[in-house]
Amino acid sequence: MDPFGGAAMQFTKLIQRQVRDLHKICRRKCVARYDIEALSKSEENCIDRCVFKYNEANEMLSKVMQEEYQKVPK
Amino acid sequence: MQAPLDPRMQRMVMKQELKLYNDLLNSCFKDCVRSLNNTKLYKEECVCLENCFKKSMSSYMKIGEAFAYASMVKGQASQANP
């Protein structure tokens, strides 16, 4: 039995959730036209940028979150 | 200051906090990052994200306090008028 099964499962769930959130947000921001079925180049680029920016925001806000936690009296 | 929680409660609290973080990240990103012209965050966007996050955390705490207070008031009222 895999001793890390639990952790790997949790990690997978986390990644899946993040991808789902990214899809929800970036699709709304980037994909507006539904008259063509294929993604246009600009829509693809927009999604790339959106993902990069989201990751940057995530890194920044997780630091802010940690700072907030250090302020709270234990 | 805090009473020690049993492990199950601790896990629940942690899960709740992670969920809160995630919700705030998503909603602040949606509100603050408007343009997707390049791959880096602008300075204004960074400031907006940080303020949005901190303010949302404060309002979340405030709602918890207000809710607890309102529940207490309601409890006292129902005791007074059984």
mmCIF file of C-alpha atoms in Angstrom:
data_model
loop_
_atom_site.group_PDB
_atom_site.id
_atom_site.type_symbol
_atom_site.label_atom_id
_atom_site.label_comp_id
_atom_site.label_asym_id
_atom_site.label_seq_id
_atom_site.Cartn_x
_atom_site.Cartn_y
_atom_site.Cartn_z
ATOM 1 C CA MET A 1 0.000 0.000 0.000
ATOM 2 C CA ASP A 2 1.381 3.388 -0.943
ATOM 3 C CA PRO A 3 2.288 5.230 2.272
ATOM 4 C CA PHE A 4 2.066 8.567 0.474
ATOM 5 C CA GLY A 5 -1.287 7.751 -1.091
ATOM 6 C CA GLY A 6 -3.107 10.238 1.075
ATOM 7 C CA ALA A 7 -0.749 13.122 0.411
ATOM 8 C CA ALA A 8 -0.569 12.466 -3.323
ATOM 9 C CA MET A 9 -4.354 12.357 -3.473
ATOM 10 C CA GLN A 10 -4.613 15.652 -1.597
ATOM 11 C CA PHE A 11 -2.041 17.225 -3.887
ATOM 12 C CA THR A 12 -3.886 16.025 -6.986
ATOM 13 C CA LYS A 13 -7.138 17.435 -5.653
ATOM 14 C CA LEU A 14 -5.444 20.747 -4.993
ATOM 15 C CA ILE A 15 -4.051 20.948 -8.526
ATOM 16 C CA GLN A 16 -7.395 19.967 -10.015
ATOM 17 C CA ARG A 17 -9.156 22.624 -8.029
ATOM 18 C CA GLN A 18 -6.678 25.259 -9.051
ATOM 19 C CA VAL A 19 -7.042 24.369 -12.717
ATOM 20 C CA ARG A 20 -10.821 24.504 -12.374
ATOM 21 C CA ASP A 21 -10.666 27.958 -10.804
ATOM 22 C CA LEU A 22 -8.245 29.163 -13.460
ATOM 23 C CA HIS A 23 -10.539 27.909 -16.154
ATOM 24 C CA LYS A 24 -13.532 29.681 -14.663
ATOM 25 C CA ILE A 25 -11.746 32.991 -14.295
ATOM 26 C CA CYS A 26 -9.624 33.053 -17.418
ATOM 27 C CA ARG A 27 -12.315 31.817 -19.728
ATOM 28 C CA ARG A 28 -14.582 34.651 -18.604
ATOM 29 C CA LYS A 29 -11.843 37.181 -19.126
ATOM 30 C CA CYS A 30 -10.481 35.930 -22.427
ATOM 31 C CA VAL A 31 -13.048 34.034 -24.396
ATOM 32 C CA ALA A 32 -15.937 36.210 -25.471
ATOM 33 C CA ARG A 33 -16.936 35.120 -28.949
ATOM 34 C CA TYR A 34 -18.874 31.961 -29.606
ATOM 35 C CA ASP A 35 -19.439 32.316 -33.344
ATOM 36 C CA ILE A 36 -16.296 30.325 -34.109
ATOM 37 C CA GLU A 37 -15.547 26.990 -32.520
ATOM 38 C CA ALA A 38 -11.742 27.193 -32.475
ATOM 39 C CA LEU A 39 -9.761 29.309 -30.048
ATOM 40 C CA SER A 40 -8.176 32.260 -31.782
ATOM 41 C CA LYS A 41 -4.498 33.064 -31.320
ATOM 42 C CA SER A 42 -5.283 36.141 -29.267
ATOM 43 C CA GLU A 43 -7.580 34.129 -27.010
ATOM 44 C CA GLU A 44 -4.836 31.563 -26.496
ATOM 45 C CA ASN A 45 -2.306 34.276 -25.642
ATOM 46 C CA CYS A 46 -4.782 35.909 -23.320
ATOM 47 C CA ILE A 47 -5.254 32.629 -21.453
ATOM 48 C CA ASP A 48 -1.480 32.200 -21.142
ATOM 49 C CA ARG A 49 -1.138 35.671 -19.666
ATOM 50 C CA CYS A 50 -4.079 35.126 -17.379
ATOM 51 C CA VAL A 51 -2.510 31.962 -15.951
ATOM 52 C CA PHE A 52 0.837 33.695 -15.410
ATOM 53 C CA LYS A 53 -0.804 36.622 -13.676
ATOM 54 C CA TYR A 54 -2.952 34.378 -11.506
ATOM 55 C CA ASN A 55 0.110 32.455 -10.336
ATOM 56 C CA GLU A 56 1.868 35.685 -9.516
ATOM 57 C CA ALA A 57 -1.172 36.933 -7.604
ATOM 58 C CA ASN A 58 -1.352 33.622 -5.742
ATOM 59 C CA GLU A 59 2.298 33.858 -4.665
ATOM 60 C CA MET A 60 1.866 37.437 -3.543
ATOM 61 C CA LEU A 61 -1.339 36.849 -1.604
ATOM 62 C CA SER A 62 -0.084 33.728 0.130
ATOM 63 C CA LYS A 63 2.756 35.869 1.521
ATOM 64 C CA VAL A 64 0.216 38.467 2.657
ATOM 65 C CA MET A 65 -1.816 35.691 4.280
ATOM 66 C CA GLN A 66 1.242 34.458 6.187
ATOM 67 C CA GLU A 67 1.985 37.983 7.411
ATOM 68 C CA GLU A 68 -1.603 38.359 8.615
ATOM 69 C CA TYR A 69 -1.288 35.097 10.520
ATOM 70 C CA GLN A 70 1.833 36.253 12.288
ATOM 71 C CA LYS A 71 -0.014 39.320 13.515
ATOM 72 C CA VAL A 72 -2.812 37.348 15.194
ATOM 73 C CA PRO A 73 -2.015 36.776 18.896
ATOM 74 C CA LYS A 74 -1.733 33.063 19.710
ATOM 75 C CA MET B 1 -5.606 32.054 24.705
ATOM 76 C CA GLN B 2 -7.316 29.561 22.426
ATOM 77 C CA ALA B 3 -8.673 26.343 23.886
ATOM 78 C CA PRO B 4 -6.966 23.334 22.287
ATOM 79 C CA LEU B 5 -9.142 21.881 19.534
ATOM 80 C CA ASP B 6 -9.453 18.192 18.850
ATOM 81 C CA PRO B 7 -7.726 17.081 15.624
ATOM 82 C CA ARG B 8 -10.943 16.736 13.672
ATOM 83 C CA MET B 9 -11.986 20.269 14.556
ATOM 84 C CA GLN B 10 -8.522 21.518 13.719
ATOM 85 C CA ARG B 11 -8.714 19.914 10.283
ATOM 86 C CA MET B 12 -12.110 21.475 9.720
ATOM 87 C CA VAL B 13 -10.853 24.928 10.690
ATOM 88 C CA MET B 14 -7.821 24.545 8.446
ATOM 89 C CA LYS B 15 -9.959 23.436 5.536
ATOM 90 C CA GLN B 16 -12.249 26.400 6.072
ATOM 91 C CA GLU B 17 -9.332 28.805 6.123
ATOM 92 C CA LEU B 18 -7.872 27.379 2.938
ATOM 93 C CA LYS B 19 -11.242 27.669 1.270
ATOM 94 C CA LEU B 20 -11.522 31.264 2.406
ATOM 95 C CA TYR B 21 -8.080 32.042 1.034
ATOM 96 C CA ASN B 22 -9.011 30.489 -2.279
ATOM 97 C CA ASP B 23 -12.296 32.366 -2.551
ATOM 98 C CA LEU B 24 -10.594 35.657 -1.755
ATOM 99 C CA LEU B 25 -7.806 35.012 -4.230
ATOM 100 C CA ASN B 26 -10.342 34.327 -6.967
ATOM 101 C CA SER B 27 -12.689 37.221 -6.297
ATOM 102 C CA CYS B 28 -9.882 39.742 -5.796
ATOM 103 C CA PHE B 29 -8.186 38.547 -8.959
ATOM 104 C CA LYS B 30 -11.443 38.947 -10.866
ATOM 105 C CA ASP B 31 -11.979 42.468 -9.541
ATOM 106 C CA CYS B 32 -8.442 43.794 -9.638
ATOM 107 C CA VAL B 33 -6.804 42.290 -12.699
ATOM 108 C CA ARG B 34 -8.682 43.830 -15.599
ATOM 109 C CA SER B 35 -6.204 43.927 -18.452
ATOM 110 C CA LEU B 36 -4.465 40.880 -19.776
ATOM 111 C CA ASN B 37 -1.970 42.581 -22.044
ATOM 112 C CA ASN B 38 1.164 41.183 -20.479
ATOM 113 C CA THR B 39 2.270 38.406 -18.177
ATOM 114 C CA LYS B 40 3.299 40.535 -15.202
ATOM 115 C CA LEU B 41 1.063 42.211 -12.663
ATOM 116 C CA TYR B 42 1.030 46.004 -12.794
ATOM 117 C CA LYS B 43 1.872 47.973 -9.657
ATOM 118 C CA GLU B 44 -1.752 49.182 -9.332
ATOM 119 C CA GLU B 45 -2.971 45.624 -9.642
ATOM 120 C CA CYS B 46 -0.627 44.470 -6.868
ATOM 121 C CA VAL B 47 -1.816 47.245 -4.581
ATOM 122 C CA CYS B 48 -5.438 46.478 -5.425
ATOM 123 C CA LEU B 49 -4.958 42.770 -4.752
ATOM 124 C CA GLU B 50 -3.313 43.358 -1.395
ATOM 125 C CA ASN B 51 -5.943 45.869 -0.264
ATOM 126 C CA CYS B 52 -8.786 43.727 -1.524
ATOM 127 C CA PHE B 53 -7.425 40.714 0.313
ATOM 128 C CA LYS B 54 -6.840 42.472 3.623
ATOM 129 C CA LYS B 55 -10.160 44.276 3.502
ATOM 130 C CA SER B 56 -12.025 41.084 2.658
ATOM 131 C CA MET B 57 -10.350 39.298 5.573
ATOM 132 C CA SER B 58 -11.399 42.104 7.925
ATOM 133 C CA SER B 59 -14.963 42.074 6.649
ATOM 134 C CA TYR B 60 -15.071 38.297 7.068
ATOM 135 C CA MET B 61 -14.031 38.642 10.719
ATOM 136 C CA LYS B 62 -16.506 41.445 11.237
ATOM 137 C CA ILE B 63 -19.319 39.357 9.823
ATOM 138 C CA GLY B 64 -18.412 36.562 12.243
ATOM 139 C CA GLU B 65 -18.510 38.975 15.172
ATOM 140 C CA ALA B 66 -21.762 40.586 14.047
ATOM 141 C CA PHE B 67 -23.347 37.192 13.547
ATOM 142 C CA ALA B 68 -22.288 36.006 16.996
ATOM 143 C CA TYR B 69 -23.622 39.181 18.550
ATOM 144 C CA ALA B 70 -26.917 39.001 16.673
ATOM 145 C CA SER B 71 -27.360 35.370 17.710
ATOM 146 C CA MET B 72 -26.694 36.299 21.324
ATOM 147 C CA VAL B 73 -29.233 39.138 21.199
ATOM 148 C CA LYS B 74 -31.773 36.824 19.644
ATOM 149 C CA GLY B 75 -31.078 34.232 22.351
ATOM 150 C CA GLN B 76 -31.613 36.780 25.110
ATOM 151 C CA ALA B 77 -34.839 37.972 23.507
ATOM 152 C CA SER B 78 -36.255 34.461 23.303
ATOM 153 C CA GLN B 79 -35.312 33.868 26.958
ATOM 154 C CA ALA B 80 -37.152 37.026 27.976
ATOM 155 C CA ASN B 81 -40.269 36.038 26.029
ATOM 156 C CA PRO B 82 -40.641 32.236 26.248
#
